[in-house]
Short mmCIF file of C-alpha atoms and ligand atoms in Angstrom, two decimals:
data_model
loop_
_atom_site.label_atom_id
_atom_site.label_comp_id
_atom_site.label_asym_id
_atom_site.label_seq_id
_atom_site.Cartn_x
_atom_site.Cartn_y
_atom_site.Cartn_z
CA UNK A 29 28.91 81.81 2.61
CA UNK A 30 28.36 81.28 6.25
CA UNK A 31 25.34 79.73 7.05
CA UNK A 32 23.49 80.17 10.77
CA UNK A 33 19.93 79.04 11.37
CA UNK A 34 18.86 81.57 14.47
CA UNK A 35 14.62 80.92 14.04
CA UNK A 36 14.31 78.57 16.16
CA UNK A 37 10.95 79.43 17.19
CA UNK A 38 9.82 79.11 13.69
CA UNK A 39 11.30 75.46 13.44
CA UNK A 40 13.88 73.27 15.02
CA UNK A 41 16.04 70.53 13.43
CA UNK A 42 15.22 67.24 13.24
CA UNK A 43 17.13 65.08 16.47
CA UNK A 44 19.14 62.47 14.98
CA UNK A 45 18.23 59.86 17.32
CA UNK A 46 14.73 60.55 16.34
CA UNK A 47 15.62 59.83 12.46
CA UNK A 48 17.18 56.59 13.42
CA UNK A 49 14.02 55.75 15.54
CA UNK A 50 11.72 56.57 12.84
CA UNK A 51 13.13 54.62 9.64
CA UNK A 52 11.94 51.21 10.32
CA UNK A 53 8.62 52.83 10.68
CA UNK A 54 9.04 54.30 7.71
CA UNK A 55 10.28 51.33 6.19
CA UNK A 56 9.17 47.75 7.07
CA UNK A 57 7.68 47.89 9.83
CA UNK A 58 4.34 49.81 8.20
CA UNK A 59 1.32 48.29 9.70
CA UNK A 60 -1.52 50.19 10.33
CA UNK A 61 -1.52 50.01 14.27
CA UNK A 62 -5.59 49.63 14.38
CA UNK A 63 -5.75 46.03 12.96
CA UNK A 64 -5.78 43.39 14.82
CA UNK A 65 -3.19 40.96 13.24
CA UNK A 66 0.43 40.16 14.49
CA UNK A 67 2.20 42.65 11.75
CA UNK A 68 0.40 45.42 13.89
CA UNK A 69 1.67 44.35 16.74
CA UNK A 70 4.87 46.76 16.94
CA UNK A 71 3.44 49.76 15.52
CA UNK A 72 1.06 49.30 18.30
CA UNK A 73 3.53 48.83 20.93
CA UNK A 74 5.21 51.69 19.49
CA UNK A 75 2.64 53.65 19.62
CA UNK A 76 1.83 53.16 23.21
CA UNK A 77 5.26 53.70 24.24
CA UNK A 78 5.61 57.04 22.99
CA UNK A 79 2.32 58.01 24.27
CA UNK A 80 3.79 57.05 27.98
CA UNK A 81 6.89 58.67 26.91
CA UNK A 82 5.29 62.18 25.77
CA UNK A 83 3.13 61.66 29.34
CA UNK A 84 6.20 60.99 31.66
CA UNK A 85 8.40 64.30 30.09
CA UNK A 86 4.72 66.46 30.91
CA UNK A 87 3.78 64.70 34.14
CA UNK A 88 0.14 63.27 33.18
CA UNK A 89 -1.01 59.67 32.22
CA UNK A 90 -0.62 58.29 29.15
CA UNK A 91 -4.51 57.96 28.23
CA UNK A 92 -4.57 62.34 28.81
CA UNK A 93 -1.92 62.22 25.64
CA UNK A 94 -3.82 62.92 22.31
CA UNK A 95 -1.64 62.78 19.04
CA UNK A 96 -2.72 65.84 16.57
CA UNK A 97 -0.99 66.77 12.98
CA UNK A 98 0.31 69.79 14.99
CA UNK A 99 -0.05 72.84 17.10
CA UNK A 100 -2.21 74.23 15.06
CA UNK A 101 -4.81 71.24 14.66
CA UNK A 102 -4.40 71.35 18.64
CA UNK A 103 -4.99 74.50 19.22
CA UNK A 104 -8.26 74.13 17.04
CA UNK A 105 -9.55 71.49 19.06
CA UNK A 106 -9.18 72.95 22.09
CA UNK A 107 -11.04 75.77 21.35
CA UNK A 108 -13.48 74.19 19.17
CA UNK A 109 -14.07 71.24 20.48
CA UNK A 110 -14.63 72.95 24.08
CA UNK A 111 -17.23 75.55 22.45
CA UNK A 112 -18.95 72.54 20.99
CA UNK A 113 -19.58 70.11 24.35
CA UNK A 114 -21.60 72.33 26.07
CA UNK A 115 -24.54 74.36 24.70
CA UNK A 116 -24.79 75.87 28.34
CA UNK A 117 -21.64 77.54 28.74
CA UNK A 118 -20.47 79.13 25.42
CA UNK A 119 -18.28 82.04 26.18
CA UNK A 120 -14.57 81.74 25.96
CA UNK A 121 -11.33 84.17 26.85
CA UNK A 122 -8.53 84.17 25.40
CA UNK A 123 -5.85 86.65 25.09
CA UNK A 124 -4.90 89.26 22.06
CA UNK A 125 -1.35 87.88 21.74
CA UNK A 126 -2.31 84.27 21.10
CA UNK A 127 -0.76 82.81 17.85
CA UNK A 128 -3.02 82.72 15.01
CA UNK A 129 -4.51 79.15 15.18
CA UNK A 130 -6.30 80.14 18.19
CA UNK A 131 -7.15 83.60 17.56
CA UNK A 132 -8.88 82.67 13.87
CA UNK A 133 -10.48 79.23 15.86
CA UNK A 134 -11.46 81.94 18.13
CA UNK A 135 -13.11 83.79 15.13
CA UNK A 136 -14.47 80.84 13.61
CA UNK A 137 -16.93 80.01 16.80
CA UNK A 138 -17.83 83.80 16.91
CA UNK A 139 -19.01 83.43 13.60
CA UNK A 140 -21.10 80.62 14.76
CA UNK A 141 -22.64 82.68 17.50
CA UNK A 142 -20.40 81.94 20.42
CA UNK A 143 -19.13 85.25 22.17
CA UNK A 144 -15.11 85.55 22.42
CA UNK A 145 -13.32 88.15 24.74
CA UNK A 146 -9.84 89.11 24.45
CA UNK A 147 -7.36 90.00 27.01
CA UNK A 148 -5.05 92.82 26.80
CA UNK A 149 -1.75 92.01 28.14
CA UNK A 150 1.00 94.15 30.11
CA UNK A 151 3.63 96.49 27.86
CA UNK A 152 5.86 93.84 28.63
CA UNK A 153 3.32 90.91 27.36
CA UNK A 154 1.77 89.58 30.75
CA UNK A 155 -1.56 88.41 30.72
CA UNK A 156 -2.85 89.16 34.69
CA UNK A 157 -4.99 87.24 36.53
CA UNK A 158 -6.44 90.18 37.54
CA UNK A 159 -7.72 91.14 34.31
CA UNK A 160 -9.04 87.93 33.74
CA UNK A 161 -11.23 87.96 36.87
CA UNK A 162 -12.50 91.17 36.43
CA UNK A 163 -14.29 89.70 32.62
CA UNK A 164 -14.83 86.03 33.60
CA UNK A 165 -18.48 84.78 33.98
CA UNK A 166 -20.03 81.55 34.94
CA UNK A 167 -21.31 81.38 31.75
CA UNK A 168 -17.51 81.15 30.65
CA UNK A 169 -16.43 77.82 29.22
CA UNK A 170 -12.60 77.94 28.39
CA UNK A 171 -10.46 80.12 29.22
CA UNK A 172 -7.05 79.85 27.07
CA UNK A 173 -4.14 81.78 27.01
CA UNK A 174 -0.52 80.56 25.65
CA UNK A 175 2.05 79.24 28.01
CA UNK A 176 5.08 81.23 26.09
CA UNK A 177 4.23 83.76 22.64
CA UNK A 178 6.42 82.97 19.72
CA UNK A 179 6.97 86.18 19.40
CA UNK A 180 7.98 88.34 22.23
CA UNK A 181 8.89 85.16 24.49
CA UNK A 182 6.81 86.07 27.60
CA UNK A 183 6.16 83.10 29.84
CA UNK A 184 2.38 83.88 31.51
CA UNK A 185 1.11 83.22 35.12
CA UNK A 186 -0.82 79.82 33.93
CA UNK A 187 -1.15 78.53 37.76
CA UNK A 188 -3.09 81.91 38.90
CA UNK A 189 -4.46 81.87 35.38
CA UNK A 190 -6.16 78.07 35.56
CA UNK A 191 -7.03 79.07 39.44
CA UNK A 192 -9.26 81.96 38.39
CA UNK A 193 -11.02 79.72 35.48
CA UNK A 194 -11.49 76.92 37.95
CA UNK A 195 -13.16 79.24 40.49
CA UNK A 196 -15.64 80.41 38.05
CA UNK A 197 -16.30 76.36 36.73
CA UNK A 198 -14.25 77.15 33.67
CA UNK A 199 -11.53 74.93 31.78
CA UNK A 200 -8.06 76.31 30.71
CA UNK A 201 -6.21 75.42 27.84
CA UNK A 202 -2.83 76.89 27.21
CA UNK A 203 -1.11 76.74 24.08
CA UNK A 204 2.10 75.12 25.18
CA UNK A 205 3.96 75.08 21.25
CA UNK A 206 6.66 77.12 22.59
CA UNK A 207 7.36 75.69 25.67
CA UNK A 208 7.08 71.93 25.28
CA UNK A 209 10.53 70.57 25.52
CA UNK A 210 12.48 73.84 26.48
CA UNK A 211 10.92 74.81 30.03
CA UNK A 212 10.21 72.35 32.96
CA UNK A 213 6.52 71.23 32.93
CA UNK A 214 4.08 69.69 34.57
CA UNK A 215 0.72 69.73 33.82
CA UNK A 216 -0.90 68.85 37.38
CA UNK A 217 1.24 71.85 39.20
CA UNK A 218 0.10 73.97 36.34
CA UNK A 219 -3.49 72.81 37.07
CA UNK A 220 -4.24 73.57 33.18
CA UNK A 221 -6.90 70.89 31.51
CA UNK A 222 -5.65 71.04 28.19
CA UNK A 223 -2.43 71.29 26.55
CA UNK A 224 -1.16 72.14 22.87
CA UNK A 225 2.09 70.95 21.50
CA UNK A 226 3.91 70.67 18.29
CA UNK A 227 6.77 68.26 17.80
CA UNK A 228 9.00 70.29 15.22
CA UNK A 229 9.51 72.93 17.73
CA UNK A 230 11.66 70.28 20.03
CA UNK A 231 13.61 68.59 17.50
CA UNK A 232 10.44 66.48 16.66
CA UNK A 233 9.55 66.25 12.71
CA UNK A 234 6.80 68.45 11.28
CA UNK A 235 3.08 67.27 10.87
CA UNK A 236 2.86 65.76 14.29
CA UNK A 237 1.78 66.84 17.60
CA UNK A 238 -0.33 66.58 20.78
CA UNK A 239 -3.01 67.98 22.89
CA UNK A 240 -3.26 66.69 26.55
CA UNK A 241 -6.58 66.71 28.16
CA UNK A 242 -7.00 65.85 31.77
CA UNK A 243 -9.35 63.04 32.10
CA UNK A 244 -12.99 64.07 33.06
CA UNK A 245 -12.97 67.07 30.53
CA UNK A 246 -15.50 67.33 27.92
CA UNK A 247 -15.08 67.65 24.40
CA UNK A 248 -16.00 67.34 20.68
CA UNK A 249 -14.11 65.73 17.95
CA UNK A 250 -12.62 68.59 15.53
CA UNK A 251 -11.76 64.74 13.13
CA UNK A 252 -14.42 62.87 12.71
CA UNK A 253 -13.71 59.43 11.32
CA UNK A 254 -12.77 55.50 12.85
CA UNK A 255 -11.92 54.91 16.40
CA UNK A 256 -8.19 55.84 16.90
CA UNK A 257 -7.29 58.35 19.96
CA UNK A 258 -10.22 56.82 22.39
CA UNK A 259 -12.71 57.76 19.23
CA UNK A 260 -12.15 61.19 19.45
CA UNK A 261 -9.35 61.82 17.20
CA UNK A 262 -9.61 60.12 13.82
CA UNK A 263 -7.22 58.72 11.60
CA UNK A 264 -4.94 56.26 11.05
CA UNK A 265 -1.90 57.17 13.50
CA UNK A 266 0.83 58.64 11.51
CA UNK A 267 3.61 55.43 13.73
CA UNK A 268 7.06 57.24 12.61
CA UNK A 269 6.15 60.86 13.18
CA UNK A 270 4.77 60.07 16.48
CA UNK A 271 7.74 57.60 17.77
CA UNK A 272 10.03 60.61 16.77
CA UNK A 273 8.41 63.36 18.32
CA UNK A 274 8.53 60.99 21.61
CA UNK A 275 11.98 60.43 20.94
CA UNK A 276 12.87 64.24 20.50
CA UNK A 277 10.96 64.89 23.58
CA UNK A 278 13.00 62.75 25.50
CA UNK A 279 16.27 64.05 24.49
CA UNK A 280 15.53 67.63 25.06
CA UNK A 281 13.44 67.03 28.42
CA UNK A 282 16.67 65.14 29.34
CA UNK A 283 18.98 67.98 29.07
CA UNK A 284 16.35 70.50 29.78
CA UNK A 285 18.52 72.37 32.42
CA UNK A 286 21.40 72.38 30.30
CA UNK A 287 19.93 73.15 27.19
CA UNK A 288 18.04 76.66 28.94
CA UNK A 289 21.58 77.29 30.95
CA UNK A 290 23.08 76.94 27.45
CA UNK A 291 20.75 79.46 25.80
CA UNK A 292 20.70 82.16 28.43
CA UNK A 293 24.39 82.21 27.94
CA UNK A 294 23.94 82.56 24.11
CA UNK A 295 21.39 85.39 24.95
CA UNK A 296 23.46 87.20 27.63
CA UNK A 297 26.68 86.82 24.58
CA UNK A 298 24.26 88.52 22.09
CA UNK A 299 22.86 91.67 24.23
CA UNK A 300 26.13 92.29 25.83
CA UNK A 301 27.47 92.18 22.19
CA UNK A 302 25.26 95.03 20.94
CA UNK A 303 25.46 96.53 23.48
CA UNK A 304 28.97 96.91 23.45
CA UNK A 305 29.41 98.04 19.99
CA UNK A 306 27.03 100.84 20.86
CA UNK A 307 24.18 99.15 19.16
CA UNK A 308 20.90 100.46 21.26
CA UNK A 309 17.88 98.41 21.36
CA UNK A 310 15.17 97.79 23.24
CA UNK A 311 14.74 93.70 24.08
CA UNK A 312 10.93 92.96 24.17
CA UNK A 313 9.14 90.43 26.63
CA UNK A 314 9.88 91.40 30.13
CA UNK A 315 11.84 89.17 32.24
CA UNK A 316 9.59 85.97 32.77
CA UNK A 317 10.71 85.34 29.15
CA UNK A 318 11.94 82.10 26.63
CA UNK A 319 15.65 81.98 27.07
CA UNK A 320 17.05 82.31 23.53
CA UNK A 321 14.18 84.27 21.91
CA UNK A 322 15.04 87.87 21.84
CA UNK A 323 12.75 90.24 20.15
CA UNK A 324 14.92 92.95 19.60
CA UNK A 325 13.32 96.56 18.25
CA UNK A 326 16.01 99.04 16.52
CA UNK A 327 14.53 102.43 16.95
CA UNK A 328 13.72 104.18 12.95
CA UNK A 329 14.88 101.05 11.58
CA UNK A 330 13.27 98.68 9.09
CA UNK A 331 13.30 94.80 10.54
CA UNK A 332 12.15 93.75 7.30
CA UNK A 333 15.22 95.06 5.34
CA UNK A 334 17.37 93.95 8.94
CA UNK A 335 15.78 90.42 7.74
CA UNK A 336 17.34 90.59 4.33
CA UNK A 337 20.34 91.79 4.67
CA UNK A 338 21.15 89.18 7.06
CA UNK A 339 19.62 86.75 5.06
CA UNK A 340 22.24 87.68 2.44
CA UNK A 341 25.17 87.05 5.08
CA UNK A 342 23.30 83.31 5.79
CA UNK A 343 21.68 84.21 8.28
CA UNK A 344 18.10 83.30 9.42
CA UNK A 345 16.19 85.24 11.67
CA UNK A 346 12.65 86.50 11.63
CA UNK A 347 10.62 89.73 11.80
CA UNK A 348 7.56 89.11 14.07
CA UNK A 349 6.38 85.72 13.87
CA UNK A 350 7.63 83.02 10.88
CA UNK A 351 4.03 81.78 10.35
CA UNK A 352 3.16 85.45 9.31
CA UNK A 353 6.19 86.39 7.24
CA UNK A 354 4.16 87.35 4.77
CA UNK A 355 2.13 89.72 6.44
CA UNK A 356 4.26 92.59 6.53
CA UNK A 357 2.96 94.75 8.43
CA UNK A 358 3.33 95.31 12.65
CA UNK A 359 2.24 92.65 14.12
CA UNK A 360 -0.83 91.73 16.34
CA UNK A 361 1.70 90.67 19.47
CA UNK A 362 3.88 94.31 18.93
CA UNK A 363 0.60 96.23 18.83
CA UNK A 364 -1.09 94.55 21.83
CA UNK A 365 2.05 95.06 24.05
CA UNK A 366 1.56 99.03 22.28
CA UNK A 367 5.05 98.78 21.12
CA UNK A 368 5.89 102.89 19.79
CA UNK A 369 5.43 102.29 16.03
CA UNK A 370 8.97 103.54 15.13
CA UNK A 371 9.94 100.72 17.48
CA UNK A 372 7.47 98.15 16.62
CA UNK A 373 8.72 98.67 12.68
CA UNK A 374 12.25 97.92 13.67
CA UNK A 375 11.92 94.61 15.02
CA UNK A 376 13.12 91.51 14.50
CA UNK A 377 13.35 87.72 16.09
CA UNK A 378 16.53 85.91 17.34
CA UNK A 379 15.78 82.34 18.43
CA UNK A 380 18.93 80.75 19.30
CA UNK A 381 18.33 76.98 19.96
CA UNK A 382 20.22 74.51 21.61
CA UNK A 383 22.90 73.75 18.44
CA UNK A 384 23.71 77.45 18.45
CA UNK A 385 27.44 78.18 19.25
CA UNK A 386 29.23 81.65 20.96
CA UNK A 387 30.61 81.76 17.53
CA UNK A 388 27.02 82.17 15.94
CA UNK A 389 26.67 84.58 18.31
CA UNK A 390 29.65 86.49 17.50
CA UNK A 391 28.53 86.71 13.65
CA UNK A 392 25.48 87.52 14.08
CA UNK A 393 26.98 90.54 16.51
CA UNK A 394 29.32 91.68 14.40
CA UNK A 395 26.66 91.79 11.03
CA UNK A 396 23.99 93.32 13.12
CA UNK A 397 26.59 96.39 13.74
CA UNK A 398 27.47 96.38 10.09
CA UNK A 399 23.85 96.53 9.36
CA UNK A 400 22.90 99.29 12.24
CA UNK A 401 25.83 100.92 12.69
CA UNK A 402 28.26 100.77 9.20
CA UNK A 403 31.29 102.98 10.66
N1 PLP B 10 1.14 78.00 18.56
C1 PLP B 10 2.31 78.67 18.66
C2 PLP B 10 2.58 79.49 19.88
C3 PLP B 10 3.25 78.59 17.63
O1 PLP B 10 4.41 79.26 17.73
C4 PLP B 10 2.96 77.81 16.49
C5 PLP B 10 3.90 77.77 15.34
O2 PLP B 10 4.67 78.69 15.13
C6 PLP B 10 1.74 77.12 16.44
C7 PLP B 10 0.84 77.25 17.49
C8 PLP B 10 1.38 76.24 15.28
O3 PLP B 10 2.04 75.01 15.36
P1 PLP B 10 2.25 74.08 14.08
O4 PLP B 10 3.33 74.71 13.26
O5 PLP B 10 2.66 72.75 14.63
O6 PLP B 10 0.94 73.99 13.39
#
């Protein structure tokens, strides 16, 4: 059987340069990096070069570069760890198409008495600056909305975004998992404070990630524990998940134009595809969108039977969003954007990645029309 993995936004796979990097660490060179002996010595150093590394590809300084278990744990802290520095301010905006770690950290300090407000985006998944200043207080602490949704693909204002928190003495966070390592970025121009990333979503391995914060900006621990990160993120550092999520980093930020020029041609192969065969669908996300991820919507069709057929052909693709795959009903993202529901039910996720071939393309073409149209 043919075998295609087309979910990239779920996960990517691991960068074999990044493998090679990581072994030793793995291996014999397994020093905890916090002691003070020689045998720490490299862990250490390698520690400190990936932080510059991971700094350099964003465009901060290394000391802004926090390592994390994730996205998730990231996201977390942002939001939780900016509720809890400041008994003052305690309100905090984010937006109802943010990916579930912030939207249930969101729901977590509500239940703790901090108020929340949500943003409604655009049909087309925009979050406006407009909207935002029209709800923003100066009793409003963070302000965080996602840089690109893992759903739908929509890239959001973030400069005009971060402007309007600023002029209201707020912080902004964006939730960067989907962008980090497949879109040009750099945090100063984007004038954002904090940052979440997630290595296995740019060739990185899983478990490991980051969250920048600018210098200056206050926050809690989410970890409490020894010393490690500055003090405020505890644990010993996990050395060869860290060295190759720098190393995966590099790679991708080094063929960054390439690797989106590559995509976009993979996407524009796909949609003229369909739509050749006479396959009609509607591609979600406007056009400030993720090149590769196409949410595509089949009108009166069923994505999660789309899923499993395709599955059967070995092929991987993804309803809404792979960390909900269980949940199988329409999703939070498809309702907010008030996707029609005979739309909405019909959807499914195409992430083409970087390793995807024309010829993936072309399969995946020809068993969508089996499955949608099977004249
Ligand atoms: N944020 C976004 C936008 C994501 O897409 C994901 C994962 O799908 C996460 C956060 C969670 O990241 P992790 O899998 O590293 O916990």
């Amino acid at each position: 059987m043919i075998s295609i993995y087309a979910d990239n936004a779920a996960t990517t796979a691991l960068d074999e340069t990044a493998i090679e990097m990581m072994k030793p660490y793995l291996q014999n060179i397994y020093g905890n990096a916090s002691q003070a002996y020689s045998f720490s010595r490299e862990p250490k150093k390698a520690l400190k070069e990936a932080r510059a590394t991971i700094a350099e590809c964003i465009g901060c300084s290394p000391d802004e570069i926090y390592f994390t278990s994730g996205g998730t744990e990231s996201d977390n802290w942002a939001i939780k760890g900016s509720a809890f520095a400041d008994i003052e301010k305690r309100a905090t905006i984010t937006s109802q198409i943010e990916h579930h770690a912030i939207l249930n950290s969101c729901k977590a300090i509500e239940r703790l008495g901090y108020p929340v407000a949500y943003l409604y985006p655009t049909a087309d998944g925009t979050v406006l600056p407009e909207e935002l200043e029209k709800i923003i207080t100066d009793q409003t602490r963070l302000v965080s909305v996602m840089f690109a949704n893992n759903e739908i693909g929509t890239t959001q204002p973030l400069s005009a975004l971060a402007k309007v928190a600023h002029s209201h003495g707020a912080l902004f966070h964006t939730d960067a998992v989907q962008a980090v390592g497949h879109i040009p970025i750099n945090v100063y121009d984007l004038g954002v404070d904090m940052l979440s990333a997630s290595a296995h979503k740019f060739n990185g391995p899983k478990g490991v990630g980051f969250l920048y914060i600018k210098n200056g900006t206050k926050i809690a621990p989410l970890i409490n524990g020894g010393a490690q990160e500055a003090g405020i993120r505890a644990g010993t550092e996990n050395v060869a998940s860290i060295v190759g999520m720098a190393v995966a980093l590099r790679e991708n930020h080094e063929h960054i134009q390439e690797n989106i020029a590559h995509k976009k041609t993979l996407e524009n192969a796909l949609l003229t595809g369909l739509t050749n065969f006479g396959v009609s669908y509607v591609l979600n996300g406007g056009n400030d969108k993720l090149p590769g991820l196409c949410s595509l919507s089949f009108k009166d069709k069923d994505g999660e039977a789309i899923l499993h057929r395709m599955d059967l052909m070995g092929i991987s693709i993804s309803t809404g969003s792979a960390c909900d795959s269980v949940n199988t009903e329409i999703s939070h993202v498809l309702k907010a954007i008030r996707l029609d529901e005979n739309l909405a039910k019909g959807t499914i996720r195409i992430s083409l990645g970087k390793n995807n071939t024309l010829d993936d393309v072309d399969t995946i073409v020809q068993s969508l029309r089996k499955i949608l149209s099977p004249i």
